Short mmCIF file of C-alpha atoms and ligand atoms in Angstrom, two decimals:
data_model
loop_
_atom_site.label_atom_id
_atom_site.label_comp_id
_atom_site.label_asym_id
_atom_site.label_seq_id
_atom_site.Cartn_x
_atom_site.Cartn_y
_atom_site.Cartn_z
CA UNK A 5 0.00 0.00 0.00
CA UNK A 6 1.06 3.54 -0.75
CA UNK A 7 2.71 5.51 2.00
CA UNK A 8 1.44 8.69 0.37
CA UNK A 9 3.17 12.03 0.64
CA UNK A 10 5.36 12.83 3.64
CA UNK A 11 3.54 14.57 6.50
CA UNK A 12 5.34 17.90 6.17
CA UNK A 13 5.10 17.94 2.35
CA UNK A 14 5.23 21.45 0.89
CA UNK A 15 2.26 21.96 -1.42
CA UNK A 16 3.09 25.06 -3.35
CA UNK A 17 2.76 27.24 -6.37
CA UNK A 18 5.21 29.47 -8.20
CA UNK A 19 5.80 32.70 -10.10
CA UNK A 20 8.68 34.88 -11.28
CA UNK A 21 9.23 38.60 -10.77
CA UNK A 22 9.11 39.78 -14.36
CA UNK A 23 6.05 37.68 -15.10
CA UNK A 24 3.84 38.99 -12.28
CA UNK A 25 5.14 42.14 -10.68
CA UNK A 26 4.78 45.00 -13.14
CA UNK A 27 5.96 48.25 -11.55
CA UNK A 28 8.78 48.07 -14.07
CA UNK A 29 10.19 51.47 -13.09
CA UNK A 30 8.64 51.83 -9.62
CA UNK A 31 10.54 52.99 -6.55
CA UNK A 32 14.00 53.18 -8.05
CA UNK A 33 13.99 49.92 -10.01
CA UNK A 34 16.57 49.81 -12.81
CA UNK A 35 15.95 48.56 -16.33
CA UNK A 36 16.30 44.80 -16.90
CA UNK A 37 17.34 42.98 -20.04
CA UNK A 38 13.73 41.81 -20.43
CA UNK A 39 12.38 45.37 -20.13
CA UNK A 40 14.49 46.02 -23.19
CA UNK A 41 14.06 42.75 -25.07
CA UNK A 42 10.24 42.79 -25.16
CA UNK A 43 10.44 46.13 -26.97
CA UNK A 44 12.25 44.59 -29.94
CA UNK A 45 9.52 43.95 -32.54
CA UNK A 46 8.92 40.30 -33.40
CA UNK A 47 10.89 38.87 -30.47
CA UNK A 48 8.00 37.92 -28.22
CA UNK A 49 4.30 37.32 -28.81
CA UNK A 50 2.87 40.68 -29.97
CA UNK A 51 5.75 42.27 -28.05
CA UNK A 52 3.59 42.08 -24.92
CA UNK A 53 5.50 43.57 -22.00
CA UNK A 54 5.73 42.99 -18.28
CA UNK A 55 5.51 46.73 -17.59
CA UNK A 56 2.33 46.20 -15.64
CA UNK A 57 2.13 42.40 -15.81
CA UNK A 58 -0.56 41.40 -13.30
CA UNK A 59 0.49 44.19 -10.96
CA UNK A 60 1.55 41.85 -8.16
CA UNK A 61 3.90 44.62 -7.04
CA UNK A 62 0.89 46.60 -5.86
CA UNK A 63 -1.53 43.74 -5.24
CA UNK A 64 0.66 41.25 -3.39
CA UNK A 65 -1.45 41.46 -0.23
CA UNK A 66 -4.55 40.38 -2.08
CA UNK A 67 -2.60 37.58 -3.77
CA UNK A 68 -1.17 36.31 -0.50
CA UNK A 69 -4.60 36.43 1.15
CA UNK A 70 -5.93 34.16 -1.60
CA UNK A 71 -2.97 31.81 -1.04
CA UNK A 72 -3.78 31.70 2.66
CA UNK A 73 -7.44 30.90 2.00
CA UNK A 74 -6.31 28.07 -0.24
CA UNK A 75 -4.04 26.69 2.47
CA UNK A 76 -0.88 26.95 0.38
CA UNK A 77 2.19 25.68 2.26
CA UNK A 78 4.89 27.32 0.15
CA UNK A 79 5.06 30.09 -2.41
CA UNK A 80 7.99 30.18 -4.80
CA UNK A 81 8.76 33.62 -6.23
CA UNK A 82 11.81 35.36 -7.64
CA UNK A 83 13.50 38.61 -6.78
CA UNK A 84 14.15 41.22 -9.46
CA UNK A 85 17.89 41.93 -9.32
CA UNK A 86 17.24 45.38 -10.84
CA UNK A 87 15.06 46.38 -7.87
CA UNK A 88 17.89 45.61 -5.46
CA UNK A 89 20.80 46.86 -7.57
CA UNK A 90 19.38 49.14 -10.28
CA UNK A 91 22.77 49.03 -12.03
CA UNK A 92 23.49 45.41 -11.24
CA UNK A 93 26.27 46.37 -8.83
CA UNK A 94 27.27 49.38 -6.77
CA UNK A 95 24.45 51.36 -5.27
CA UNK A 96 21.74 49.45 -3.42
CA UNK A 97 18.06 50.39 -3.59
CA UNK A 98 16.47 50.17 -0.15
CA UNK A 99 12.93 50.49 -1.54
CA UNK A 100 13.50 47.34 -3.58
CA UNK A 101 14.71 45.40 -0.56
CA UNK A 102 11.75 46.66 1.41
CA UNK A 103 9.23 45.33 -1.12
CA UNK A 104 10.46 41.76 -0.61
CA UNK A 105 10.59 42.25 3.16
CA UNK A 106 6.91 43.09 3.01
CA UNK A 107 6.09 40.16 0.73
CA UNK A 108 8.02 37.68 2.90
CA UNK A 109 6.45 38.99 6.10
CA UNK A 110 3.00 38.81 4.57
CA UNK A 111 3.58 35.15 3.64
CA UNK A 112 4.93 34.29 7.08
CA UNK A 113 1.95 35.96 8.72
CA UNK A 114 -0.18 33.16 7.21
CA UNK A 115 2.35 30.41 7.78
CA UNK A 116 3.33 30.17 4.11
CA UNK A 117 6.95 29.15 3.60
CA UNK A 118 8.71 31.53 1.19
CA UNK A 119 10.85 29.79 -1.44
CA UNK A 120 13.04 32.38 -3.13
CA UNK A 121 14.56 32.20 -6.60
CA UNK A 122 17.58 34.49 -6.76
CA UNK A 123 17.70 34.63 -10.55
CA UNK A 124 14.72 34.00 -12.81
CA UNK A 125 16.10 35.55 -16.00
CA UNK A 126 15.69 39.30 -15.53
CA UNK A 127 19.24 40.68 -15.39
CA UNK A 128 19.98 44.37 -14.90
CA UNK A 129 20.43 45.84 -18.39
CA UNK A 130 23.33 47.92 -17.04
CA UNK A 131 25.40 44.73 -16.82
CA UNK A 132 24.62 43.91 -20.44
CA UNK A 133 25.76 47.43 -21.39
CA UNK A 134 28.82 47.34 -19.12
CA UNK A 135 30.28 43.93 -20.03
CA UNK A 136 27.71 41.83 -21.98
CA UNK A 137 26.23 40.26 -18.88
CA UNK A 138 26.71 36.49 -18.61
CA UNK A 139 29.34 36.54 -21.36
CA UNK A 140 31.82 38.12 -18.98
CA UNK A 141 33.44 36.47 -16.00
CA UNK A 142 32.76 39.72 -14.12
CA UNK A 143 29.15 38.72 -13.66
CA UNK A 144 30.14 35.96 -11.23
CA UNK A 145 31.21 38.49 -8.58
CA UNK A 146 28.23 40.75 -9.23
CA UNK A 147 25.78 37.85 -8.98
CA UNK A 148 27.36 36.53 -5.79
CA UNK A 149 27.32 40.02 -4.30
CA UNK A 150 23.63 40.40 -5.19
CA UNK A 151 22.79 36.94 -3.82
CA UNK A 152 24.72 37.61 -0.61
CA UNK A 153 22.77 40.84 -0.11
CA UNK A 154 19.56 38.78 -0.27
CA UNK A 155 20.88 36.10 2.10
CA UNK A 156 21.91 38.71 4.66
CA UNK A 157 18.63 40.58 4.44
CA UNK A 158 16.16 37.68 4.32
CA UNK A 159 18.12 34.67 5.58
CA UNK A 160 16.60 34.96 9.05
CA UNK A 161 13.16 34.30 7.53
CA UNK A 162 13.77 32.42 4.28
CA UNK A 163 14.84 28.79 4.52
CA UNK A 164 14.49 27.61 0.89
CA UNK A 165 16.65 29.21 -1.81
CA UNK A 166 16.89 28.52 -5.52
CA UNK A 167 20.00 30.03 -7.06
CA UNK A 168 19.09 29.83 -10.76
CA UNK A 169 15.97 29.13 -12.71
CA UNK A 170 16.37 26.93 -15.76
CA UNK A 171 19.92 27.82 -16.70
CA UNK A 172 19.56 25.42 -19.63
CA UNK A 173 16.63 27.40 -21.03
CA UNK A 174 17.82 30.97 -20.62
CA UNK A 175 21.24 30.15 -22.08
CA UNK A 176 20.01 28.06 -25.02
CA UNK A 177 17.26 30.54 -25.87
CA UNK A 178 19.67 33.46 -25.41
CA UNK A 179 22.70 32.19 -27.35
CA UNK A 180 21.46 29.39 -29.63
CA UNK A 181 17.87 30.20 -30.57
CA UNK A 182 17.82 33.99 -30.39
CA UNK A 183 14.55 34.01 -28.46
CA UNK A 184 15.70 35.37 -25.10
CA UNK A 185 18.10 38.24 -24.44
CA UNK A 186 20.68 38.89 -25.77
CA UNK A 187 19.06 37.26 -28.83
CA UNK A 188 22.07 35.46 -30.29
CA UNK A 189 21.83 32.43 -32.54
CA UNK A 190 23.98 29.33 -32.94
CA UNK A 191 26.83 30.72 -30.87
CA UNK A 192 27.93 27.43 -29.29
CA UNK A 193 31.24 28.70 -28.00
CA UNK A 194 29.68 31.60 -26.09
CA UNK A 195 26.81 29.40 -24.98
CA UNK A 196 29.19 27.09 -23.11
CA UNK A 197 31.19 30.00 -21.73
CA UNK A 198 28.06 31.67 -20.42
CA UNK A 199 27.05 28.41 -18.80
CA UNK A 200 30.36 28.07 -17.06
CA UNK A 201 29.94 31.60 -15.65
CA UNK A 202 26.42 30.77 -14.50
CA UNK A 203 27.74 27.59 -12.85
CA UNK A 204 30.40 29.58 -11.01
CA UNK A 205 27.77 32.15 -9.96
CA UNK A 206 25.50 29.39 -8.65
CA UNK A 207 28.42 27.79 -6.78
CA UNK A 208 29.53 31.11 -5.29
CA UNK A 209 26.02 31.74 -4.02
CA UNK A 210 25.73 28.26 -2.45
CA UNK A 211 29.03 28.77 -0.62
CA UNK A 212 28.06 32.26 0.56
CA UNK A 213 24.68 31.09 1.83
CA UNK A 214 26.08 28.11 3.74
CA UNK A 215 28.67 30.35 5.35
CA UNK A 216 25.91 32.63 6.64
CA UNK A 217 23.12 30.11 7.21
CA UNK A 218 24.39 26.52 7.28
CA UNK A 219 20.88 25.23 7.98
CA UNK A 220 19.33 26.88 4.90
CA UNK A 221 18.21 24.63 2.02
CA UNK A 222 19.56 25.42 -1.42
CA UNK A 223 19.53 24.10 -4.96
CA UNK A 224 19.10 25.15 -8.58
CA UNK A 225 15.94 24.60 -10.64
CA UNK A 226 16.56 22.67 -13.80
CA UNK A 227 14.16 22.35 -16.76
CA UNK A 228 14.26 18.60 -17.05
CA UNK A 229 12.87 16.86 -20.13
CA UNK A 230 13.43 13.13 -19.82
CA UNK A 231 14.06 11.58 -23.20
CA UNK A 232 12.84 8.40 -24.91
CA UNK A 233 14.78 6.68 -27.66
CA UNK A 234 12.66 6.82 -30.83
CA UNK A 235 12.69 3.03 -31.12
CA UNK A 236 14.91 0.03 -30.43
CA UNK A 237 17.35 0.82 -33.20
CA UNK A 238 20.79 1.08 -31.53
CA UNK A 239 21.61 4.41 -33.23
CA UNK A 240 18.48 5.90 -31.66
CA UNK A 241 19.48 4.61 -28.23
CA UNK A 242 22.81 6.38 -28.79
CA UNK A 243 20.92 9.53 -29.82
CA UNK A 244 19.16 9.38 -26.44
CA UNK A 245 22.48 8.96 -24.63
CA UNK A 246 23.88 11.99 -26.47
CA UNK A 247 20.77 14.00 -25.68
CA UNK A 248 20.96 13.13 -21.98
CA UNK A 249 24.65 13.99 -21.67
CA UNK A 250 24.39 17.29 -23.55
CA UNK A 251 20.91 18.44 -22.53
CA UNK A 252 20.33 17.04 -19.06
CA UNK A 253 23.43 15.79 -17.26
CA UNK A 254 25.51 18.72 -18.55
CA UNK A 255 23.76 20.84 -15.93
CA UNK A 256 22.57 18.41 -13.30
CA UNK A 257 26.02 16.81 -12.92
CA UNK A 258 27.41 20.26 -12.13
CA UNK A 259 24.78 20.98 -9.49
CA UNK A 260 25.05 17.55 -7.89
CA UNK A 261 28.71 16.57 -8.43
CA UNK A 262 30.53 19.68 -9.65
CA UNK A 263 31.70 18.00 -12.83
CA UNK A 264 30.95 18.02 -16.55
CA UNK A 265 29.94 14.69 -18.12
CA UNK A 266 33.10 13.35 -19.72
CA UNK A 267 31.55 12.33 -23.06
CA UNK A 268 29.83 15.70 -23.46
CA UNK A 269 33.13 17.44 -22.72
CA UNK A 270 34.81 15.30 -25.40
CA UNK A 271 32.13 16.37 -27.88
CA UNK A 272 32.75 20.04 -27.04
CA UNK A 273 36.48 19.52 -27.45
CA UNK A 274 36.08 17.95 -30.85
CA UNK A 275 34.06 21.01 -31.90
CA UNK A 276 36.37 23.58 -30.33
CA UNK A 277 33.66 24.97 -28.04
CA UNK A 278 34.89 24.12 -24.53
CA UNK A 279 34.59 27.01 -22.05
CA UNK A 280 37.62 28.61 -20.41
CA UNK A 281 37.87 27.09 -16.97
CA UNK A 282 40.15 28.92 -14.53
CA UNK A 283 42.40 27.13 -12.04
CA UNK A 284 40.36 26.33 -8.96
CA UNK A 285 36.97 26.45 -10.72
CA UNK A 286 36.32 22.73 -10.66
CA UNK A 287 37.25 22.57 -6.96
CA UNK A 288 34.78 25.40 -6.25
CA UNK A 289 32.06 23.63 -8.21
CA UNK A 290 32.71 20.41 -6.26
CA UNK A 291 32.64 22.19 -2.93
CA UNK A 292 29.32 23.80 -3.74
CA UNK A 293 27.87 20.54 -5.07
CA UNK A 294 28.65 18.86 -1.76
CA UNK A 295 26.56 21.52 0.00
CA UNK A 296 23.53 21.47 -2.28
CA UNK A 297 20.41 20.19 -0.48
CA UNK A 298 18.08 19.33 -3.34
CA UNK A 299 17.65 19.20 -7.07
CA UNK A 300 15.00 21.64 -8.25
CA UNK A 301 13.00 20.29 -11.18
CA UNK A 302 10.74 22.21 -13.51
CA UNK A 303 8.86 19.49 -15.31
CA UNK A 304 6.55 20.08 -18.24
CA UNK A 305 7.19 17.43 -20.84
CA UNK A 306 9.26 14.56 -22.19
CA UNK A 307 10.88 14.33 -25.59
CA UNK A 308 12.07 11.75 -28.10
CA UNK A 309 15.57 11.35 -29.51
CA UNK A 310 16.22 9.98 -32.97
CA UNK A 311 19.53 9.83 -34.80
CA UNK A 312 20.06 12.98 -36.89
CA UNK A 313 22.60 12.77 -39.69
CA UNK A 314 25.22 15.40 -40.27
CA UNK A 315 23.05 17.24 -42.81
CA UNK A 316 19.98 17.01 -40.58
CA UNK A 317 17.95 19.66 -38.74
CA UNK A 318 19.60 22.16 -36.40
CA UNK A 319 18.37 24.52 -33.70
CA UNK A 320 15.64 26.77 -34.94
CA UNK A 321 13.78 29.71 -33.51
CA UNK A 322 10.45 28.55 -34.85
CA UNK A 323 8.40 27.49 -31.88
CA UNK A 324 4.68 27.43 -31.39
CA UNK A 325 4.08 30.71 -29.55
CA UNK A 326 0.51 31.20 -30.77
CA UNK A 327 -1.34 28.20 -29.33
CA UNK A 328 -2.13 26.93 -32.84
CA UNK A 329 -1.65 23.18 -32.45
CA UNK A 330 0.79 21.49 -34.79
CA UNK A 331 2.95 24.51 -35.64
CA UNK A 332 6.09 23.56 -33.65
CA UNK A 333 9.13 22.48 -35.68
CA UNK A 334 11.52 19.61 -35.07
CA UNK A 335 14.93 20.65 -33.75
CA UNK A 336 18.20 18.85 -33.24
CA UNK A 337 21.97 18.75 -33.41
CA UNK A 338 23.31 17.51 -36.77
CA UNK A 339 25.34 14.34 -36.37
CA UNK A 340 23.74 13.50 -33.01
CA UNK A 341 20.00 13.67 -32.49
CA UNK A 342 16.73 15.31 -33.39
CA UNK A 343 13.52 15.47 -31.37
CA UNK A 344 10.48 14.29 -33.33
CA UNK A 345 6.96 14.30 -31.87
CA UNK A 346 5.77 11.38 -29.73
CA UNK A 347 2.69 9.78 -31.30
CA UNK A 348 1.81 8.06 -28.04
CA UNK A 349 1.23 11.27 -26.12
CA UNK A 350 -1.38 14.01 -26.28
CA UNK A 351 -0.16 17.59 -26.56
CA UNK A 352 -1.22 21.02 -25.36
CA UNK A 353 -2.30 23.78 -27.75
CA UNK A 354 1.35 24.91 -27.68
CA UNK A 355 2.51 21.42 -28.77
CA UNK A 356 3.99 20.43 -25.42
CA UNK A 357 3.57 16.72 -24.72
CA UNK A 358 1.43 15.74 -21.75
CA UNK A 359 3.21 12.91 -19.96
CA UNK A 360 2.56 12.55 -16.22
CA UNK A 361 4.75 9.45 -15.98
CA UNK A 362 7.68 11.59 -17.11
CA UNK A 363 7.51 13.33 -13.74
CA UNK A 364 8.00 10.03 -11.92
CA UNK A 365 10.90 9.28 -14.25
CA UNK A 366 12.58 12.60 -13.43
CA UNK A 367 12.43 11.74 -9.76
CA UNK A 368 13.66 8.21 -10.27
CA UNK A 369 16.57 9.28 -12.43
CA UNK A 370 17.69 12.01 -10.03
CA UNK A 371 17.38 9.62 -7.11
CA UNK A 372 19.49 6.90 -8.66
CA UNK A 373 22.06 9.18 -10.28
CA UNK A 374 22.46 11.76 -7.50
CA UNK A 375 20.58 10.45 -4.46
CA UNK A 376 19.42 14.00 -3.70
CA UNK A 377 16.10 15.19 -2.30
CA UNK A 378 13.89 16.80 -4.96
CA UNK A 379 11.87 19.99 -5.11
CA UNK A 380 9.42 20.09 -7.98
CA UNK A 381 9.67 23.82 -8.52
CA UNK A 382 7.33 24.01 -11.54
CA UNK A 383 4.72 21.84 -13.25
CA UNK A 384 1.58 23.00 -14.97
CA UNK A 385 -0.61 23.38 -18.02
CA UNK A 386 -0.74 26.45 -20.24
CA UNK A 387 -4.21 26.83 -21.75
CA UNK A 388 -6.73 29.30 -23.11
CA UNK A 389 -9.19 29.88 -20.25
CA UNK A 390 -12.67 31.35 -20.64
CA UNK A 391 -14.77 33.26 -18.14
CA UNK A 392 -18.33 31.98 -18.11
CA UNK A 393 -20.83 33.72 -15.86
CA UNK A 394 -18.03 35.01 -13.66
CA UNK A 395 -16.47 31.55 -13.26
CA UNK A 396 -13.56 29.74 -14.86
CA UNK A 397 -14.14 26.05 -15.41
CA UNK A 398 -10.76 24.44 -16.06
CA UNK A 399 -11.27 20.65 -15.76
CA UNK A 400 -8.36 20.17 -18.21
CA UNK A 401 -5.97 21.80 -15.72
CA UNK A 402 -7.33 19.76 -12.82
CA UNK A 403 -6.93 16.56 -14.88
CA UNK A 404 -3.38 17.50 -15.82
CA UNK A 405 -2.27 18.31 -12.27
CA UNK A 406 -4.09 15.35 -10.74
CA UNK A 407 -2.37 12.91 -13.09
CA UNK A 408 1.03 14.43 -12.29
CA UNK A 409 0.42 14.35 -8.54
CA UNK A 410 -0.52 10.66 -8.79
CA UNK A 411 2.78 9.90 -10.51
CA UNK A 412 4.66 11.98 -7.96
CA UNK A 413 3.09 9.92 -5.21
CA UNK A 414 4.38 6.78 -6.92
CA UNK A 415 7.82 8.38 -7.01
CA UNK A 416 7.61 8.85 -3.23
CA UNK A 417 6.67 5.17 -2.90
CA UNK A 418 9.65 4.33 -5.11
CA UNK A 419 11.89 5.84 -2.45
CA UNK A 420 12.44 9.28 -3.96
CA UNK A 421 12.72 12.00 -1.35
CA UNK A 422 10.37 14.65 -2.70
CA UNK A 423 10.15 17.74 -0.49
CA UNK A 424 7.82 20.04 -2.40
CA UNK A 425 5.55 20.37 -5.39
CA UNK A 426 5.02 23.82 -6.84
CA UNK A 427 2.56 24.25 -9.65
CA UNK A 428 3.19 26.80 -12.34
CA UNK A 429 1.61 29.20 -11.70
CA UNK A 430 -0.28 30.82 -8.85
CA UNK A 431 -2.02 33.68 -10.63
CA UNK A 432 -2.15 33.97 -14.39
CA UNK A 433 0.92 35.83 -15.57
CA UNK A 434 3.02 36.85 -18.54
CA UNK A 435 4.38 33.92 -20.52
CA UNK A 436 7.79 35.11 -21.79
CA UNK A 437 7.19 34.29 -25.45
CA UNK A 438 3.46 33.62 -25.51
CA UNK A 439 1.94 36.68 -23.87
CA UNK A 440 -0.99 36.68 -21.46
CA UNK A 441 -3.20 34.42 -23.57
CA UNK A 442 -1.35 31.31 -22.37
CA UNK A 443 -2.70 30.93 -18.86
CA UNK A 444 -1.33 28.70 -16.10
CA UNK A 445 -2.80 30.06 -12.86
CA UNK A 446 -5.17 28.85 -10.17
CA UNK A 447 -6.28 32.47 -10.03
CA UNK A 448 -7.55 34.11 -13.20
CA UNK A 449 -6.42 37.67 -13.86
CA UNK A 450 -8.59 39.90 -16.02
CA UNK A 451 -6.19 41.20 -18.64
CA UNK A 452 -5.27 40.68 -22.31
CA UNK A 453 -2.19 41.56 -24.33
CA UNK A 454 -2.98 45.26 -24.43
CA UNK A 455 -1.50 47.08 -21.42
CA UNK A 456 -4.73 49.02 -20.94
CA UNK A 457 -7.02 46.01 -21.08
CA UNK A 458 -8.90 44.50 -18.18
CA UNK A 459 -9.45 45.35 -14.55
CA UNK A 460 -6.67 43.04 -13.29
CA UNK A 461 -9.29 41.60 -10.95
CA UNK A 462 -8.52 38.19 -9.51
CA UNK A 463 -11.00 35.29 -9.86
CA UNK A 464 -10.19 31.85 -8.39
CA UNK A 465 -10.70 29.14 -11.03
CA UNK A 466 -12.25 25.72 -10.37
CA UNK A 467 -8.70 24.38 -10.07
CA UNK A 468 -8.12 26.75 -7.12
CA UNK A 469 -10.85 25.03 -5.09
CA UNK A 470 -9.67 21.61 -6.20
CA UNK A 471 -6.04 22.28 -5.11
CA UNK A 472 -7.32 23.51 -1.75
CA UNK A 473 -8.70 19.99 -1.24
CA UNK A 474 -5.47 18.40 -2.46
CA UNK A 475 -3.62 20.32 0.24
CA UNK A 476 -6.19 19.51 2.93
CA UNK A 477 -5.95 15.78 2.16
CA UNK A 478 -2.17 15.80 1.64
CA UNK A 479 -2.52 14.73 -1.96
CA UNK A 480 -5.30 12.15 -1.63
CA UNK A 481 -7.93 14.25 -3.49
C1 BGP B 512 9.48 27.75 -17.49
C2 BGP B 512 9.82 29.04 -16.81
C3 BGP B 512 8.65 29.81 -16.34
C4 BGP B 512 7.42 29.69 -17.19
C5 BGP B 512 7.16 28.28 -17.66
C6 BGP B 512 6.07 28.16 -18.69
O1 BGP B 512 10.41 27.48 -18.48
O2 BGP B 512 10.68 28.84 -15.73
O3 BGP B 512 9.07 31.12 -16.10
O4 BGP B 512 7.32 30.66 -18.15
O5 BGP B 512 8.31 27.68 -18.18
O6 BGP B 512 6.58 28.40 -19.97
P1 BGP B 512 5.83 29.25 -21.03
O7 BGP B 512 5.51 30.55 -20.39
O8 BGP B 512 6.76 29.38 -22.18
O9 BGP B 512 4.60 28.48 -21.40
#
């Protein structure tokens, strides 16, 4: 019989600063790279901005009250670096620090555990202008300084810290696909260099936090897509192995062991794209890895790997950002693998596979490879929601989450140590590339793409009331 979820399991939900806050220039906030990027025509869906987003910056009390009524145990949110250091380094903005004090205190007032992401993609634009942001080694010190400021200020109240959100996504979209700032394409060499800097930044933050608060819990959140071999053909099994080494273990091995997978490194060497690693770096990465408390997993979908010949498809920037099913394109690395669709699985309107069992596989794989506790820091369904008679009926979201929670429970029975499950997202919010039309929240927000649309009123969806019961029954609903 199932043991079910642990007694102190953290049922949560998540957001990120740029996607919910708005107040893009409020109270001394500096410009971020996303403030700039969304203004480049054609880069994001209808160039929708986060200028106002869902105005969480001004409405956080109302949002937290709704969380409390739902019984939420943890709320994962990120801090906007440009509110704390408007120029990325140097002068500190007390008003920015104060905003997160207020948010954290409001959460604690209701017994909701704050889970803080230090970096969820919005970097001060000043650092881009000064030294090209993540491309320069200088960012490591600036990031660690920023992170340390947060640890010192909030470490007495915040126990759970996530250093980086989806490093694999922001770097591949920023330097290979041209879809995130700084909008570069196919720049493999810089891509790996940027990743090494981000790894050093993560490691520096882990070491700084443990020095200040040894009992704090820290990890990075990785966007994990487990991969199936296309079929039993040996070359497709090898394509899966290549995919895993280059797309999954490349990051998770750093977080958990402080090392790069040897075969992936050999591939980089043969292509002349290895990053510059300074003396002492690997020791620092190992030291930090030994102190990491959990692997953060953002799980949305699985993928398929099939051998891709040397003249085959490459990375492309054509993704389905409209919600018109069937418009996503196959991508891959010539000579290694490509990722065709999986006929066995249903998909969302944005062509993401729906595969609850994949979540159990994530947990199993992390448990056997790293033996680390796991925080599911994101999982959810993006959909078009409709208001009908003042209500939002979203049985599709309930079905999606329910199926994933059932698989997560099996993972717990399998011996995986799962600490938390955060759905994406709490309120509706800005989807980086898909605008406001792609909704994920338990709480509907009345707004469309146009900045002047809607009242921004909050309406709990059917899924809100359902999740309340999930929490009450510790996942038995
Ligand atoms: C993750 C990000 C989130 C969120 C989510 C949904 O990659 O960490 O910030 O956006 O995906 O993705 P999307 O908005 O593209 O549907």
